[in-house]
Short mmCIF file of C-alpha atoms and ligand atoms in Angstrom, two decimals:
data_model
loop_
_atom_site.label_atom_id
_atom_site.label_comp_id
_atom_site.label_asym_id
_atom_site.label_seq_id
_atom_site.Cartn_x
_atom_site.Cartn_y
_atom_site.Cartn_z
CA UNK A 162 21.51 20.42 8.59
CA UNK A 163 21.52 21.43 5.26
CA UNK A 164 21.44 25.10 3.58
CA UNK A 165 18.37 26.21 2.25
CA UNK A 166 19.83 26.37 -1.26
CA UNK A 167 20.89 22.75 -0.93
CA UNK A 168 17.56 21.65 0.52
CA UNK A 169 15.97 23.32 -2.63
CA UNK A 170 18.09 21.60 -4.81
CA UNK A 171 18.00 18.36 -3.65
CA UNK A 172 13.82 18.57 -3.58
CA UNK A 173 13.94 19.86 -7.41
CA UNK A 174 16.13 17.01 -8.55
CA UNK A 175 13.61 14.55 -6.68
CA UNK A 176 10.61 15.91 -8.17
CA UNK A 177 12.44 16.43 -11.70
CA UNK A 178 14.21 12.74 -11.56
CA UNK A 179 11.60 10.73 -10.44
CA UNK A 180 8.88 11.14 -13.04
CA UNK A 181 12.17 9.95 -15.39
CA UNK A 182 13.02 7.24 -13.31
CA UNK A 183 9.04 5.86 -13.06
CA UNK A 184 9.31 6.20 -16.80
CA UNK A 185 12.34 3.91 -17.33
CA UNK A 186 11.02 1.41 -14.66
CA UNK A 187 7.35 0.77 -16.17
CA UNK A 188 9.00 0.56 -19.14
CA UNK A 189 10.96 -2.32 -18.30
CA UNK A 190 8.17 -3.58 -16.36
CA UNK A 191 6.98 -5.63 -12.33
CA UNK A 192 10.83 -6.43 -11.93
CA UNK A 193 13.51 -4.08 -10.77
CA UNK A 194 15.77 -2.67 -13.34
CA UNK A 195 19.27 -4.75 -11.66
CA UNK A 196 22.28 -4.10 -14.19
CA UNK A 197 23.04 -1.27 -16.62
CA UNK A 198 22.04 -4.14 -19.57
CA UNK A 199 18.55 -4.01 -17.89
CA UNK A 200 18.36 -0.10 -18.32
CA UNK A 201 19.13 -0.06 -21.67
CA UNK A 202 16.57 -2.55 -22.62
CA UNK A 203 14.07 0.26 -20.66
CA UNK A 204 15.29 2.77 -22.70
CA UNK A 205 15.26 1.23 -25.93
CA UNK A 206 11.55 1.35 -25.21
CA UNK A 207 11.18 5.00 -25.58
CA UNK A 208 10.65 7.38 -28.10
CA UNK A 209 13.87 8.31 -29.82
CA UNK A 210 13.97 12.07 -28.64
CA UNK A 211 13.19 10.91 -25.50
CA UNK A 212 16.04 8.61 -25.58
CA UNK A 213 18.41 11.26 -26.37
CA UNK A 214 16.70 13.47 -23.36
CA UNK A 215 17.38 10.61 -21.04
CA UNK A 216 20.99 10.31 -22.00
CA UNK A 217 21.85 14.23 -21.21
CA UNK A 218 19.80 13.72 -18.20
CA UNK A 219 22.18 10.98 -17.16
CA UNK A 220 25.13 13.03 -18.43
CA UNK A 221 24.27 15.50 -16.39
CA UNK A 222 23.88 13.82 -13.29
CA UNK A 223 27.06 11.95 -13.78
CA UNK A 224 24.65 8.89 -13.68
CA UNK A 225 26.27 7.11 -16.72
CA UNK A 226 27.52 4.02 -15.56
CA UNK A 227 28.13 5.48 -11.90
CA UNK A 228 27.33 3.46 -8.70
CA UNK A 229 24.84 6.44 -7.33
CA UNK A 230 22.89 6.22 -11.00
CA UNK A 231 22.43 2.41 -10.34
CA UNK A 232 21.40 2.83 -7.10
CA UNK A 233 19.01 4.95 -7.70
CA UNK A 234 17.51 3.27 -10.89
CA UNK A 235 17.47 -0.02 -8.86
CA UNK A 236 14.82 1.79 -6.43
CA UNK A 237 13.10 3.16 -9.44
CA UNK A 238 9.34 1.83 -8.30
CA UNK A 239 10.66 3.56 -4.79
CA UNK A 240 9.62 7.07 -6.78
CA UNK A 241 6.36 5.63 -8.30
CA UNK A 242 3.95 6.00 -5.22
CA UNK A 243 4.41 9.63 -4.99
CA UNK A 244 4.57 10.28 -8.67
CA UNK A 245 1.00 8.31 -9.32
CA UNK A 246 -0.23 11.34 -7.21
CA UNK A 247 0.92 14.15 -9.78
CA UNK A 248 -2.62 15.39 -10.56
CA UNK A 249 -3.05 15.59 -6.68
CA UNK A 250 -0.45 18.39 -6.74
CA UNK A 251 -0.97 20.06 -9.31
CA UNK A 252 -4.58 20.97 -8.31
CA UNK A 253 -3.11 22.02 -4.49
CA UNK A 254 -3.94 25.26 -4.66
CA UNK A 255 -7.52 24.62 -5.76
CA UNK A 256 -7.40 21.92 -2.90
CA UNK A 257 -6.18 24.98 -0.12
CA UNK A 258 -7.73 27.87 -1.29
CA UNK A 259 -10.76 26.97 -3.26
CA UNK A 260 -13.37 23.73 -3.22
CA UNK A 261 -11.42 20.85 -1.37
CA UNK A 262 -13.76 17.92 -2.85
CA UNK A 263 -12.61 18.97 -6.06
CA UNK A 264 -10.66 15.47 -6.53
CA UNK A 265 -13.50 14.61 -6.09
CA UNK A 266 -15.20 15.77 -8.88
CA UNK A 267 -16.25 12.23 -10.78
CA UNK A 268 -19.00 10.33 -11.51
CA UNK A 269 -19.30 6.60 -9.76
CA UNK A 270 -17.81 4.03 -11.68
CA UNK A 271 -15.40 6.45 -13.85
CA UNK A 272 -11.20 6.69 -13.25
CA UNK A 273 -10.14 7.75 -10.36
CA UNK A 274 -9.00 12.18 -10.84
CA UNK A 275 -6.24 11.74 -8.15
CA UNK A 276 -3.89 9.32 -8.76
CA UNK A 277 -2.67 7.59 -11.77
CA UNK A 278 -3.73 3.68 -10.37
CA UNK A 279 -2.10 1.90 -12.95
CA UNK A 280 1.45 4.09 -11.90
CA UNK A 281 0.34 2.92 -8.61
CA UNK A 282 0.17 0.14 -8.12
CA UNK A 283 3.25 -1.15 -10.21
CA UNK A 284 5.08 1.33 -7.11
CA UNK A 285 3.82 -0.01 -4.78
CA UNK A 286 4.02 -3.57 -5.87
CA UNK A 287 7.66 -2.72 -6.22
CA UNK A 288 8.43 -0.48 -3.28
CA UNK A 289 6.73 -2.53 -0.83
CA UNK A 290 8.36 -6.03 -1.94
CA UNK A 291 10.87 -4.45 0.95
CA UNK A 292 8.55 -4.90 3.74
CA UNK A 293 6.84 -8.68 2.23
CA UNK A 294 9.63 -10.94 3.53
CA UNK A 295 9.20 -9.66 6.90
CA UNK A 296 5.84 -11.45 7.11
CA UNK A 297 7.73 -14.79 5.82
CA UNK A 298 7.74 -16.25 9.91
CA UNK A 299 4.15 -15.75 10.32
CA UNK A 300 3.62 -17.54 6.92
CA UNK A 301 5.67 -20.22 7.65
CA UNK A 302 3.99 -20.85 11.17
CA UNK A 303 0.11 -20.51 10.03
CA UNK A 304 0.87 -22.88 6.91
CA UNK A 305 3.45 -25.54 8.84
CA UNK A 306 0.39 -26.35 11.10
CA UNK A 307 -1.41 -29.36 11.18
CA UNK A 308 -3.09 -29.39 7.17
CA UNK A 309 -6.68 -29.34 8.28
CA UNK A 310 -6.32 -26.53 10.94
CA UNK A 311 -4.85 -24.42 8.18
CA UNK A 312 -6.71 -21.65 6.18
CA UNK A 313 -8.23 -22.65 2.69
CA UNK A 314 -5.83 -20.05 0.89
CA UNK A 315 -5.66 -16.06 1.21
CA UNK A 316 -7.59 -12.96 0.74
CA UNK A 317 -5.76 -10.05 -0.19
CA UNK A 318 -7.80 -6.90 0.01
CA UNK A 319 -6.53 -4.00 -2.09
CA UNK A 320 -4.58 -6.28 -4.35
CA UNK A 321 -2.77 -3.84 -5.86
CA UNK A 322 -0.55 -6.13 -8.53
CA UNK A 323 -0.94 -8.75 -6.90
CA UNK A 324 2.81 -8.91 -5.34
CA UNK A 325 2.29 -9.61 -1.86
CA UNK A 326 0.11 -12.83 -2.71
CA UNK A 327 2.95 -14.03 -5.25
CA UNK A 328 5.41 -13.19 -2.65
CA UNK A 329 3.27 -15.05 -0.17
CA UNK A 330 2.62 -18.07 -2.10
CA UNK A 331 6.37 -18.81 -2.81
CA UNK A 332 7.19 -18.70 0.95
CA UNK A 333 4.43 -21.35 0.82
CA UNK A 334 5.59 -23.29 -1.98
CA UNK A 335 8.98 -23.37 -1.04
CA UNK A 336 9.52 -23.13 3.14
CA UNK A 337 6.11 -25.47 4.79
CA UNK A 338 3.97 -28.07 5.21
CA UNK A 339 1.37 -26.71 3.20
CA UNK A 340 3.88 -26.26 0.09
CA UNK A 341 4.40 -30.27 -0.04
CA UNK A 342 0.85 -30.94 -0.49
CA UNK A 343 -0.56 -28.57 -2.45
CA UNK A 344 -2.45 -30.99 -4.66
CA UNK A 345 -4.47 -32.67 -1.85
CA UNK A 346 -4.40 -29.24 -0.28
CA UNK A 347 -4.91 -26.66 -2.75
CA UNK A 348 -4.09 -22.64 -1.50
CA UNK A 349 -6.78 -20.56 -3.10
CA UNK A 350 -5.49 -17.35 -4.18
CA UNK A 351 -7.90 -14.58 -3.91
CA UNK A 352 -7.12 -10.93 -4.71
CA UNK A 353 -9.58 -8.42 -4.20
CA UNK A 354 -9.68 -4.44 -5.12
CA UNK A 355 -12.10 -1.26 -5.72
CA UNK A 356 -10.32 -0.75 -8.80
CA UNK A 357 -10.33 -2.59 -11.88
CA UNK A 358 -6.93 -1.59 -13.03
CA UNK A 359 -5.40 -3.16 -10.28
CA UNK A 360 -7.24 -6.36 -10.58
CA UNK A 361 -6.05 -6.28 -14.76
CA UNK A 362 -2.74 -5.77 -13.16
CA UNK A 363 -3.10 -8.44 -10.55
CA UNK A 364 -4.38 -10.39 -13.17
CA UNK A 365 -1.80 -10.26 -15.32
CA UNK A 366 1.00 -10.62 -13.00
CA UNK A 367 -0.18 -14.17 -12.36
CA UNK A 368 -0.65 -14.69 -15.88
CA UNK A 369 3.03 -13.74 -16.32
CA UNK A 370 4.19 -15.65 -13.43
CA UNK A 371 2.15 -18.69 -14.29
CA UNK A 372 -0.43 -18.62 -11.38
CA UNK A 373 -4.02 -19.39 -11.38
CA UNK A 374 -6.03 -17.64 -8.89
CA UNK A 375 -9.75 -15.62 -8.00
CA UNK A 376 -9.85 -11.84 -8.59
CA UNK A 377 -12.77 -10.11 -7.20
CA UNK A 378 -14.15 -6.40 -6.91
CA UNK A 379 -14.46 -5.53 -3.28
CA UNK A 380 -14.07 -2.59 -0.70
CA UNK A 381 -12.24 -2.64 2.19
CA UNK A 382 -15.28 -0.63 4.33
CA UNK A 383 -17.25 -3.42 3.46
CA UNK A 384 -15.89 -6.73 4.24
CA UNK A 385 -19.66 -8.05 4.20
CA UNK A 386 -20.42 -7.53 0.93
CA UNK A 387 -17.23 -9.49 0.07
CA UNK A 388 -18.31 -12.39 1.82
CA UNK A 389 -21.27 -12.78 0.04
CA UNK A 390 -19.82 -11.99 -3.21
CA UNK A 391 -16.80 -14.79 -2.40
CA UNK A 392 -19.45 -17.41 -1.29
CA UNK A 393 -21.74 -16.93 -4.15
CA UNK A 394 -19.42 -16.77 -6.90
CA UNK A 395 -16.66 -19.24 -5.61
CA UNK A 396 -18.32 -21.28 -2.55
CA UNK A 397 -15.70 -20.38 -0.19
CA UNK A 398 -16.05 -18.62 3.56
CA UNK A 399 -14.54 -15.23 3.79
CA UNK A 400 -13.60 -16.30 7.58
CA UNK A 401 -12.01 -19.37 5.94
CA UNK A 402 -9.04 -17.81 4.52
CA UNK A 403 -6.50 -15.48 5.87
CA UNK A 404 -6.77 -12.17 5.74
CA UNK A 405 -4.08 -10.48 4.60
CA UNK A 406 -3.30 -6.80 3.31
CA UNK A 407 -1.09 -3.81 3.03
CA UNK A 408 -1.15 -0.17 2.89
CA UNK A 409 -4.28 -0.50 2.51
CA UNK A 410 -6.97 0.14 6.17
CA UNK A 411 -5.94 4.42 5.93
CA UNK A 412 -6.95 4.24 1.88
CA UNK A 413 -10.91 3.21 3.08
CA UNK A 414 -13.89 5.78 2.29
CA UNK A 415 -14.15 7.55 5.46
CA UNK A 416 -17.42 6.13 7.32
CA UNK A 417 -18.84 8.60 9.66
CA UNK A 418 -18.69 6.86 12.98
CA UNK A 419 -22.12 5.21 14.87
CA UNK A 420 -20.93 6.30 18.50
CA UNK A 421 -19.78 9.46 19.60
CA UNK A 422 -16.33 9.18 21.21
CA UNK A 423 -16.63 10.70 24.92
CA UNK A 424 -12.29 10.23 25.30
CA UNK A 425 -10.25 13.14 24.10
CA UNK A 426 -8.49 12.38 20.85
CA UNK A 427 -4.34 11.56 21.03
CA UNK A 428 -3.68 11.84 17.39
CA UNK A 429 -2.20 15.00 16.28
CA UNK A 430 -2.44 14.38 12.64
CA UNK A 431 -5.08 16.48 10.04
CA UNK A 432 -7.70 14.79 8.17
CA UNK A 433 -10.36 15.99 6.20
CA UNK A 434 -13.40 14.11 4.15
CA UNK A 435 -14.05 15.77 0.45
CA UNK A 436 -12.41 19.44 1.76
CA UNK A 437 -14.26 19.38 5.44
CA UNK A 438 -11.99 19.28 8.29
CA UNK A 439 -12.78 16.15 10.31
CA UNK A 440 -12.45 16.25 14.11
CA UNK A 441 -9.89 13.77 15.30
CA UNK A 442 -12.01 11.74 17.59
CA UNK A 443 -14.49 10.58 14.61
CA UNK A 444 -11.32 10.19 12.68
CA UNK A 445 -10.22 7.44 16.08
CA UNK A 446 -13.80 6.26 16.35
CA UNK A 447 -14.42 5.90 12.61
CA UNK A 448 -11.20 3.21 12.75
CA UNK A 449 -12.43 1.84 15.35
CA UNK A 450 -15.45 0.62 13.90
CA UNK A 451 -14.04 -0.39 10.30
CA UNK A 452 -11.41 -3.10 12.11
CA UNK A 453 -14.91 -4.12 14.13
CA UNK A 454 -16.52 -4.71 11.25
CA UNK A 455 -13.19 -7.30 9.81
CA UNK A 456 -12.99 -9.11 13.77
CA UNK A 457 -15.69 -11.92 12.83
CA UNK A 458 -14.15 -12.63 9.44
CA UNK A 459 -10.69 -13.23 11.24
CA UNK A 460 -11.43 -14.71 14.36
CA UNK A 461 -10.37 -18.13 12.67
CA UNK A 462 -7.53 -17.61 10.66
CA UNK A 463 -6.17 -13.83 11.88
CA UNK A 464 -5.17 -10.42 10.21
CA UNK A 465 -1.88 -10.14 8.84
CA UNK A 466 -1.33 -6.41 7.66
CA UNK A 467 1.19 -3.56 6.88
CA UNK A 468 -0.22 -0.34 7.25
CA UNK A 469 1.24 3.18 6.46
CA UNK A 470 1.07 5.92 9.70
CA UNK A 471 1.90 9.53 10.06
CA UNK A 472 3.99 10.96 12.94
CA UNK A 473 3.68 13.45 15.11
CA UNK A 474 5.19 17.19 13.56
CA UNK A 475 8.14 17.79 16.18
CA UNK A 476 8.97 14.16 15.53
CA UNK A 477 9.13 14.68 11.47
CA UNK A 478 10.75 18.35 12.03
CA UNK A 479 13.72 15.86 14.29
CA UNK A 480 14.05 13.60 11.59
CA UNK A 481 13.86 15.24 8.63
CA UNK A 482 15.56 12.88 5.83
CA UNK A 483 15.25 10.11 7.91
CA UNK A 484 11.25 9.32 7.70
CA UNK A 485 9.15 9.85 4.71
CA UNK A 486 6.76 11.22 6.48
CA UNK A 487 6.46 14.99 4.51
CA UNK A 488 5.58 12.37 0.77
CA UNK A 489 3.11 10.32 2.40
CA UNK A 490 1.77 13.00 4.76
CA UNK A 491 1.04 15.48 1.83
CA UNK A 492 -0.35 12.44 -1.00
CA UNK A 493 -2.05 10.48 1.47
CA UNK A 494 -3.63 13.94 3.37
CA UNK A 495 -4.58 16.04 0.07
CA UNK A 496 -6.60 12.60 -0.94
CA UNK A 497 -8.38 12.29 2.20
CA UNK A 498 -6.64 9.17 3.85
CA UNK A 499 -5.85 8.29 6.86
CA UNK A 500 -2.52 8.05 8.63
CA UNK A 501 -3.22 7.56 12.24
CA UNK A 502 0.24 7.06 14.61
CA UNK A 503 1.06 3.47 15.22
CA UNK A 504 0.18 3.99 18.69
CA UNK A 505 -3.19 5.53 17.77
CA UNK A 506 -3.74 2.85 15.27
CA UNK A 507 -2.88 -0.08 17.85
CA UNK A 508 -5.44 1.05 20.58
CA UNK A 509 -8.47 1.66 17.70
CA UNK A 510 -7.45 -2.24 17.12
CA UNK A 511 -7.48 -3.25 20.59
CA UNK A 512 -10.71 -1.38 21.58
CA UNK A 513 -12.40 -3.44 18.23
CA UNK A 514 -11.24 -6.57 20.15
CA UNK A 515 -8.51 -7.74 17.72
CA UNK A 516 -5.41 -8.78 19.91
CA UNK A 517 -1.71 -7.93 18.66
CA UNK A 518 0.05 -10.95 18.28
CA UNK A 519 3.78 -9.44 19.36
CA UNK A 520 5.82 -12.19 18.37
CA UNK A 521 4.76 -11.40 15.26
CA UNK A 522 4.67 -7.67 15.49
CA UNK A 523 6.99 -5.46 14.65
CA UNK A 524 7.55 -1.68 13.12
CA UNK A 525 9.57 0.01 10.32
CA UNK A 526 12.06 1.46 12.29
CA UNK A 527 12.18 -0.71 14.90
CA UNK A 528 11.53 2.00 17.42
CA UNK A 529 8.96 4.23 17.32
CA UNK A 530 8.35 7.50 15.70
CA UNK A 531 7.61 4.80 13.22
CA UNK A 532 6.12 5.10 9.73
CA UNK A 533 5.75 1.90 8.76
CA UNK A 534 4.09 -0.85 10.82
CA UNK A 535 3.07 -4.56 10.47
CA UNK A 536 0.62 -6.69 12.75
CA UNK A 537 -0.43 -9.90 13.02
CA UNK A 538 -4.44 -9.58 14.90
CA UNK A 539 -6.27 -12.31 16.28
CA UNK A 540 -9.75 -12.05 17.25
C1 SAM B 109 -1.14 1.72 -1.61
S1 SAM B 109 -1.67 0.91 -3.13
C2 SAM B 109 -1.70 -0.88 -2.27
C3 SAM B 109 -0.94 -2.00 -3.28
C4 SAM B 109 -0.87 -3.38 -2.51
N1 SAM B 109 -1.78 -3.89 -1.50
C5 SAM B 109 0.60 -3.03 -1.97
O1 SAM B 109 1.05 -2.93 -0.74
O2 SAM B 109 1.12 -2.84 -2.60
C6 SAM B 109 -3.01 0.48 -2.50
C7 SAM B 109 -4.73 -0.23 -3.25
O3 SAM B 109 -6.05 -0.65 -2.57
C8 SAM B 109 -7.19 -0.05 -3.62
N2 SAM B 109 -8.20 0.28 -2.87
C9 SAM B 109 -8.22 2.04 -2.57
N3 SAM B 109 -9.35 2.02 -2.01
C10 SAM B 109 -9.96 0.45 -1.71
C11 SAM B 109 -10.70 0.39 -1.04
N4 SAM B 109 -11.89 1.06 -0.62
N5 SAM B 109 -10.97 -1.08 -1.27
C12 SAM B 109 -10.37 -1.61 -1.95
N6 SAM B 109 -9.33 -2.01 -2.25
C13 SAM B 109 -9.09 -0.57 -2.42
C14 SAM B 109 -6.26 0.23 -4.99
O4 SAM B 109 -6.90 0.07 -6.08
C15 SAM B 109 -5.04 -0.39 -4.81
O5 SAM B 109 -5.05 -1.39 -5.57
#
């Protein structure tokens, strides 16, 4: 166990270095900085005074040309999501002791206050890549099936910067039956998102890679509206596509449950909506009702999802430094997001009629308690 001094030092180092790494990473673009040449290229994008300061920071940490520095800089995107919530952290005093709905004082159509969305989708697009390769087996199974039984394409709700769709396309192209028949059986790629910044980031990313896609506004809490918009604008039924998403269901806007849940709650989390503490049984039931809305649209081709979860406080204490639970609970807890524990999430999905395909499902780490799950559901 580290001493208090050492722990403070480590946390302070993280808080000071994360913005630097993210600044450099975003200056480099959507790819990771894999070499010192990449780092130099990113550094030259900075203002000369920042370049000077950056050199001093690197020297102070002995990162210059070192394996340690290279290790961190290659993983700059891993710091993107937490850094994107800087505004939320700046307002924690207000959120805890004043107006709990302070972050939501923006009007409809105005940019979000709690998060720097462009930075957030850059960070998640980079950091989540590590999980995307674990979806490959499902993608291969689905797109190696007889061509006339396959989905028309993919619909990624909350597409961020489009990284998941582009990853799946690559697997389909290189490793499936569909990939060798794309001329006769083209693959429709739909990126849906709640934020204009994300749709712009996705369109840019697709353009960089020379890939065609359809980008459409969508709310994860309202699949019926997405289905309608998709049909009206693109002539395609949502259920004819394979629905995929990563790190999103917890991000939906909270809807109070329609039905009172009689069962005792199981979750150990703490959740609020616009400053009001929520009853756990309502958070659980709300998730179940949310998943029920999707079941008709995933009946034919399934729902492939990666999701984020909290862990019980007693597990978080035991696993300090081994799970990203503290950062995730802070960013998500303060900004009205609902990361329920894996067993709770799975029970609500089962109650909602979603049938988990065990051979294509896993958690990260592989045994519980874990903070990330991969699930392939059929309804
Ligand atoms: C944490 S990111 C996940 C992005 C991407 N799926 C990934 O894994 O890298 C959240 C994304 O969901 C979008 N989002 C947030 N709330 C949403 C909602 N209610 N409906 C649809 N998209 C939403 C955000 O704009 C952002 O692009």
